């Protein structure tokens, strides 16, 4: 009889252990499911991604003659068209000239509406919907909703204090931008990186506050430039005491391309056959106080492209793919 009781006790203990193992597994499964749910909801500590600006995306110009603009940016400067969009009648409306996979010069066919020939300036974000909500809640004037831009990327517009249209764009894998990744980047193009873009603003103090509060940009040096996020890109705020003319907007609203050796590139440009088509393209060459060489070049609509050497020892901004 005692042997029988011992056998029953051993069986009960074994059954108890099996049930405890099942309960432990169930607890673990519930914990994993709960953690995943909290994380996807943005409640997990440190898991939610704060919407932020990553860098310069593009500068967009209205062009008076698309064929001549293409000849300048492609034939003369060595860039390549990545893609374009069409009007209903089949005519070309927007052309994207690729600098690298994340940066473009965009050409719009049409009459200019404001600030010379500038259509918009654009910055890349990691979360277009989150950034729009953040800016709207802060009281900034933004688009009614996030929607696909001509390339199919998620975007919205915000108006800065000087009246400029600033596009905030989140690149999408299946957009025209995403589908052409790694393509249309010729080895002999004049530059592989937009160092900064600049705008002629009405008031620097107001603009500093806007770009700092809205986008998180940080002032550098004398404040004429602002650092964008954690990358190498920058933003320049031009300002003039006198009321600027349209010609000054052409000069100040610009992009700066990083070039490792400006004198060498300038010599190569002067030797190109296309320079006969653009006799006034190379307007000025000079050297900054820090030793960096700079050349100012202009397209046929008098939009300025600045070529500047990166800081000494900085190869990142001079060779970005």
Coordinates of C-alpha atoms in Angstrom, one line a residue:
X1 CA 0.0 0.0 0.0
X2 CA 2.8 2.4 0.9
X3 CA 4.5 1.7 -2.4
X4 CA 1.2 2.5 -4.2
X5 CA 0.9 5.9 -2.4
X6 CA 4.5 6.8 -3.3
X7 CA 3.8 6.0 -6.9
X8 CA 0.7 8.2 -6.9
X9 CA 2.7 11.1 -5.3
X10 CA 5.4 10.9 -7.9
X11 CA 2.7 11.0 -10.7
X12 CA 1.1 14.1 -9.1
X13 CA 4.4 15.9 -8.8
X14 CA 5.2 15.1 -12.5
X15 CA 1.8 16.3 -13.6
X16 CA 2.3 19.5 -11.5
X17 CA 5.6 20.2 -13.1
X18 CA 4.2 19.7 -16.6
X19 CA 1.3 22.1 -15.8
X20 CA 3.8 24.6 -14.4
X21 CA 5.9 24.4 -17.5
X22 CA 2.9 25.1 -19.7
X23 CA 1.9 28.1 -17.5
X24 CA 5.5 29.4 -17.7
X25 CA 5.4 29.2 -21.5
X26 CA 2.0 30.9 -21.6
X27 CA 3.4 33.7 -19.4
X28 CA 6.4 34.2 -21.6
X29 CA 4.2 34.3 -24.8
X30 CA 1.8 36.9 -23.2
X31 CA 4.8 39.0 -22.2
X32 CA 6.3 38.9 -25.7
X33 CA 3.0 39.8 -27.2
X34 CA 2.4 42.7 -24.8
X35 CA 5.9 44.0 -25.4
X36 CA 5.4 44.0 -29.1
X37 CA 2.1 45.7 -28.8
X38 CA 3.5 48.5 -26.6
X39 CA 6.4 49.0 -28.9
X40 CA 4.3 49.3 -32.1
X41 CA 2.1 51.8 -30.2
X42 CA 5.1 53.9 -29.4
X43 CA 4.9 53.2 -25.7
X44 CA 8.0 51.2 -25.3
X45 CA 10.8 53.1 -23.7
X46 CA 13.1 54.5 -26.4
X47 CA 11.4 52.7 -29.1
X48 CA 9.3 55.5 -30.8
X49 CA 11.1 57.3 -33.6
X50 CA 10.9 61.1 -33.2
X51 CA 10.2 62.8 -36.6
X52 CA 13.2 64.8 -37.7
X53 CA 14.9 66.4 -40.6
X54 CA 17.7 64.3 -42.1
X55 CA 19.3 66.6 -44.7
X56 CA 18.9 68.6 -47.9
X57 CA 16.6 66.8 -50.5
X58 CA 16.5 69.3 -53.4
X59 CA 16.2 72.8 -54.7
X60 CA 13.6 73.3 -57.4
X61 CA 13.6 76.0 -60.1
X62 CA 11.2 77.2 -62.7
X63 CA 12.9 77.1 -66.0
X64 CA 12.1 79.3 -69.1
X65 CA 13.6 76.7 -71.5
X66 CA 13.7 73.1 -70.4
X67 CA 15.9 71.9 -73.3
X68 CA 18.5 74.6 -72.5
X69 CA 18.3 73.8 -68.7
X70 CA 18.8 70.1 -69.4
X71 CA 21.8 71.0 -71.6
X72 CA 23.3 73.0 -68.8
X73 CA 22.8 70.6 -65.9
X74 CA 23.5 67.5 -67.8
X75 CA 25.8 68.3 -70.7
X76 CA 27.8 71.1 -69.0
X77 CA 27.8 70.0 -65.4
X78 CA 27.7 66.2 -66.1
X79 CA 24.7 65.3 -64.1
X80 CA 22.0 62.9 -65.4
X81 CA 18.2 63.0 -65.4
X82 CA 16.8 60.3 -63.1
X83 CA 13.2 60.6 -64.2
X84 CA 10.5 63.1 -65.2
X85 CA 6.8 63.5 -65.0
X86 CA 4.3 64.4 -67.7
X87 CA 1.3 66.6 -68.1
X88 CA -2.0 65.2 -69.4
X89 CA -1.1 66.3 -72.9
X90 CA 2.2 64.3 -72.7
X91 CA 4.5 67.3 -72.3
X92 CA 7.2 67.2 -69.6
X93 CA 6.3 69.0 -66.4
X94 CA 9.0 68.2 -63.8
X95 CA 12.5 66.9 -64.3
X96 CA 14.6 65.4 -61.5
X97 CA 18.4 65.9 -62.0
X98 CA 20.3 63.5 -59.7
X99 CA 23.2 64.6 -57.5
X100 CA 23.1 61.4 -55.4
X101 CA 20.4 59.0 -54.3
X102 CA 19.0 61.5 -51.8
X103 CA 19.7 64.9 -53.4
X104 CA 18.3 66.4 -56.6
X105 CA 18.0 69.6 -58.7
X106 CA 14.4 69.7 -59.8
X107 CA 13.3 71.7 -62.9
X108 CA 9.7 72.8 -63.2
X109 CA 8.3 74.0 -66.6
X110 CA 6.2 77.1 -66.0
X111 CA 6.1 80.8 -65.2
X112 CA 7.8 81.7 -61.9
X113 CA 5.5 82.7 -59.1
X114 CA 7.7 84.1 -56.4
X115 CA 11.3 84.9 -55.4
X116 CA 12.8 84.9 -58.8
X117 CA 12.8 81.4 -60.4
X118 CA 12.6 79.4 -57.1
X119 CA 9.8 76.8 -56.9
X120 CA 10.7 75.4 -53.5
X121 CA 13.5 74.1 -51.3
X122 CA 13.1 70.6 -49.8
X123 CA 14.4 68.7 -46.8
X124 CA 14.3 65.0 -46.2
X125 CA 12.5 63.6 -43.1
X126 CA 12.3 60.1 -41.6
X127 CA 8.5 60.6 -40.9
X128 CA 6.4 62.9 -43.1
X129 CA 3.1 62.3 -41.3
X130 CA 4.7 62.7 -37.9
X131 CA 6.6 65.8 -38.9
X132 CA 3.4 67.4 -40.4
X133 CA 1.5 66.7 -37.2
X134 CA 4.3 68.1 -35.1
X135 CA 4.4 71.3 -37.1
X136 CA 0.6 71.7 -37.3
X137 CA 0.3 71.3 -33.5
X138 CA 2.9 73.9 -33.1
X139 CA 0.9 76.4 -35.1
X140 CA 2.9 76.4 -38.4
X141 CA 1.2 76.8 -41.7
X142 CA 1.4 73.4 -43.4
X143 CA -0.4 71.5 -46.1
X144 CA -3.8 70.0 -45.2
X145 CA -2.4 66.5 -45.5
X146 CA 0.6 64.4 -46.4
X147 CA 0.4 63.3 -50.1
X148 CA 2.6 61.9 -52.8
X149 CA 4.8 64.5 -54.6
X150 CA 5.4 64.2 -58.4
X151 CA 8.0 61.4 -57.7
X152 CA 5.6 59.5 -55.6
X153 CA 7.3 60.2 -52.3
X154 CA 5.3 61.3 -49.2
X155 CA 5.5 65.0 -48.7
X156 CA 3.9 68.2 -47.4
X157 CA 4.6 71.9 -47.6
X158 CA 5.3 74.4 -44.9
X159 CA 5.6 78.2 -45.5
X160 CA 8.6 79.8 -43.8
X161 CA 8.5 83.4 -42.4
X162 CA 9.8 84.9 -45.6
X163 CA 7.1 83.2 -47.7
X164 CA 9.2 80.4 -49.2
X165 CA 7.6 77.1 -49.9
X166 CA 9.6 74.4 -48.0
X167 CA 8.8 70.8 -49.0
X168 CA 9.3 68.1 -46.4
X169 CA 9.7 64.7 -48.1
X170 CA 10.0 61.1 -47.0
X171 CA 11.4 58.9 -49.7
X172 CA 9.5 55.7 -50.5
X173 CA 11.0 52.5 -51.8
X174 CA 8.5 52.1 -54.6
X175 CA 8.5 55.8 -55.7
X176 CA 10.5 57.0 -58.7
X177 CA 13.2 58.1 -56.3
X178 CA 13.3 54.6 -54.7
X179 CA 13.1 52.7 -58.0
X180 CA 16.1 54.6 -59.5
X181 CA 18.3 54.1 -56.4
X182 CA 21.9 53.5 -57.5
X183 CA 21.3 54.6 -61.1
X184 CA 21.8 57.8 -63.1
X185 CA 25.0 58.9 -61.3
X186 CA 27.7 59.4 -63.9
X187 CA 31.3 59.2 -62.6
X188 CA 32.3 62.4 -64.3
X189 CA 29.5 64.6 -62.8
X190 CA 30.8 67.8 -61.3
X191 CA 29.9 66.9 -57.7
X192 CA 28.3 64.1 -55.6
X193 CA 26.9 66.1 -52.8
X194 CA 24.9 69.3 -52.0
X195 CA 26.9 70.8 -49.1
X196 CA 24.1 73.4 -48.4
X197 CA 21.2 75.3 -49.9
X198 CA 20.7 78.9 -49.2
X199 CA 17.7 81.3 -49.2
X200 CA 17.5 85.1 -49.0
X201 CA 15.3 85.6 -45.9
X202 CA 13.5 88.8 -44.8
X203 CA 14.8 88.7 -41.2
X204 CA 17.6 86.4 -39.9
X205 CA 16.4 86.3 -36.2
X206 CA 12.9 85.3 -37.2
X207 CA 14.3 82.7 -39.6
X208 CA 16.8 81.3 -37.1
X209 CA 13.9 80.8 -34.7
X210 CA 11.7 79.2 -37.3
X211 CA 14.3 76.7 -38.6
X212 CA 15.5 75.9 -35.1
X213 CA 12.1 75.4 -33.5
X214 CA 10.4 73.7 -36.5
X215 CA 13.3 71.6 -37.9
X216 CA 15.9 71.4 -35.2
X217 CA 18.6 73.2 -37.2
X218 CA 21.6 74.6 -35.2
X219 CA 23.4 77.8 -35.8
X220 CA 27.1 77.5 -36.8
X221 CA 29.8 80.2 -36.4
X222 CA 28.4 83.6 -37.1
X223 CA 24.9 82.1 -37.7
X224 CA 24.9 82.6 -41.5
X225 CA 24.7 78.8 -41.7
X226 CA 22.8 76.2 -39.8
X227 CA 23.7 72.5 -39.2
X228 CA 21.0 70.0 -40.3
X229 CA 20.7 67.0 -38.1
X230 CA 23.6 64.6 -37.6
X231 CA 24.8 64.6 -41.2
X232 CA 27.1 66.9 -43.2
X233 CA 24.3 69.0 -44.8
X234 CA 23.8 72.7 -43.9
X235 CA 21.4 75.5 -44.6
X236 CA 22.4 79.1 -45.3
X237 CA 20.4 82.2 -44.4
X238 CA 21.2 85.2 -46.7
X239 CA 20.1 88.7 -45.6
X240 CA 20.4 92.2 -47.0
X241 CA 19.8 95.5 -45.4
X242 CA 18.2 97.0 -48.5
X243 CA 15.0 95.6 -50.1
X244 CA 16.4 93.0 -52.5
X245 CA 15.7 93.0 -56.2
X246 CA 14.7 89.9 -58.2
X247 CA 18.3 89.7 -59.3
X248 CA 19.5 89.3 -55.7
X249 CA 17.1 86.4 -55.1
X250 CA 18.7 84.7 -58.1
X251 CA 22.1 85.1 -56.4
X252 CA 21.1 84.2 -52.8
X253 CA 18.7 81.4 -53.5
X254 CA 21.2 78.7 -54.4
X255 CA 22.8 75.4 -53.8
X256 CA 26.4 74.8 -53.0
X257 CA 28.0 71.7 -54.5
X258 CA 31.0 70.2 -52.7
X259 CA 33.9 69.8 -55.0
X260 CA 37.3 68.5 -53.8
X261 CA 39.4 70.7 -56.2
X262 CA 37.7 73.8 -57.4
X263 CA 40.5 75.2 -59.6
X264 CA 40.8 71.9 -61.4
X265 CA 37.0 71.6 -62.0
X266 CA 36.9 75.3 -63.2
X267 CA 39.6 74.6 -65.7
X268 CA 37.8 71.5 -67.0
X269 CA 34.5 73.5 -67.3
X270 CA 36.2 76.2 -69.3
X271 CA 37.6 73.6 -71.7
X272 CA 34.2 72.0 -72.4
X273 CA 32.7 72.7 -75.8
X274 CA 29.3 73.5 -74.1
X275 CA 30.9 76.6 -72.5
X276 CA 30.2 78.3 -75.9
X277 CA 26.5 77.9 -75.2
X278 CA 26.8 79.3 -71.7
X279 CA 29.4 82.1 -72.0
X280 CA 28.4 83.8 -68.8
X281 CA 28.2 80.6 -66.7
X282 CA 31.5 81.0 -64.8
X283 CA 31.0 84.3 -63.1
X284 CA 33.5 84.5 -60.3
X285 CA 36.3 82.5 -58.7
X286 CA 37.8 83.4 -55.3
X287 CA 39.3 82.0 -52.1
X288 CA 37.7 82.2 -48.7
X289 CA 39.6 83.3 -45.6
X290 CA 39.9 79.6 -44.5
X291 CA 41.7 78.7 -47.7
X292 CA 38.8 77.0 -49.5
X293 CA 38.4 77.8 -53.2
X294 CA 35.0 78.8 -54.5
X295 CA 33.5 79.4 -58.0
X296 CA 30.1 80.8 -58.8
X297 CA 28.4 79.5 -61.9
X298 CA 25.0 80.4 -63.4
X299 CA 22.4 78.8 -65.6
X300 CA 20.6 80.6 -68.4
X301 CA 17.9 81.8 -66.0
X302 CA 20.6 83.3 -63.7
X303 CA 20.2 80.8 -60.9
X304 CA 23.4 80.4 -59.0
X305 CA 25.2 77.2 -58.3
X306 CA 28.1 77.5 -56.0
X307 CA 31.1 75.1 -56.1
X308 CA 33.1 75.0 -52.9
X309 CA 35.8 72.8 -51.5
X310 CA 34.9 70.9 -48.3
X311 CA 36.8 71.6 -45.0
X312 CA 40.3 70.2 -45.1
X313 CA 40.3 66.5 -44.2
X314 CA 36.6 66.2 -44.8
X315 CA 36.1 63.6 -47.6
X316 CA 32.6 62.7 -46.7
X317 CA 30.9 65.7 -48.2
X318 CA 33.1 65.5 -51.3
X319 CA 32.3 61.9 -52.2
X320 CA 28.8 61.1 -51.1
X321 CA 26.9 58.6 -53.3

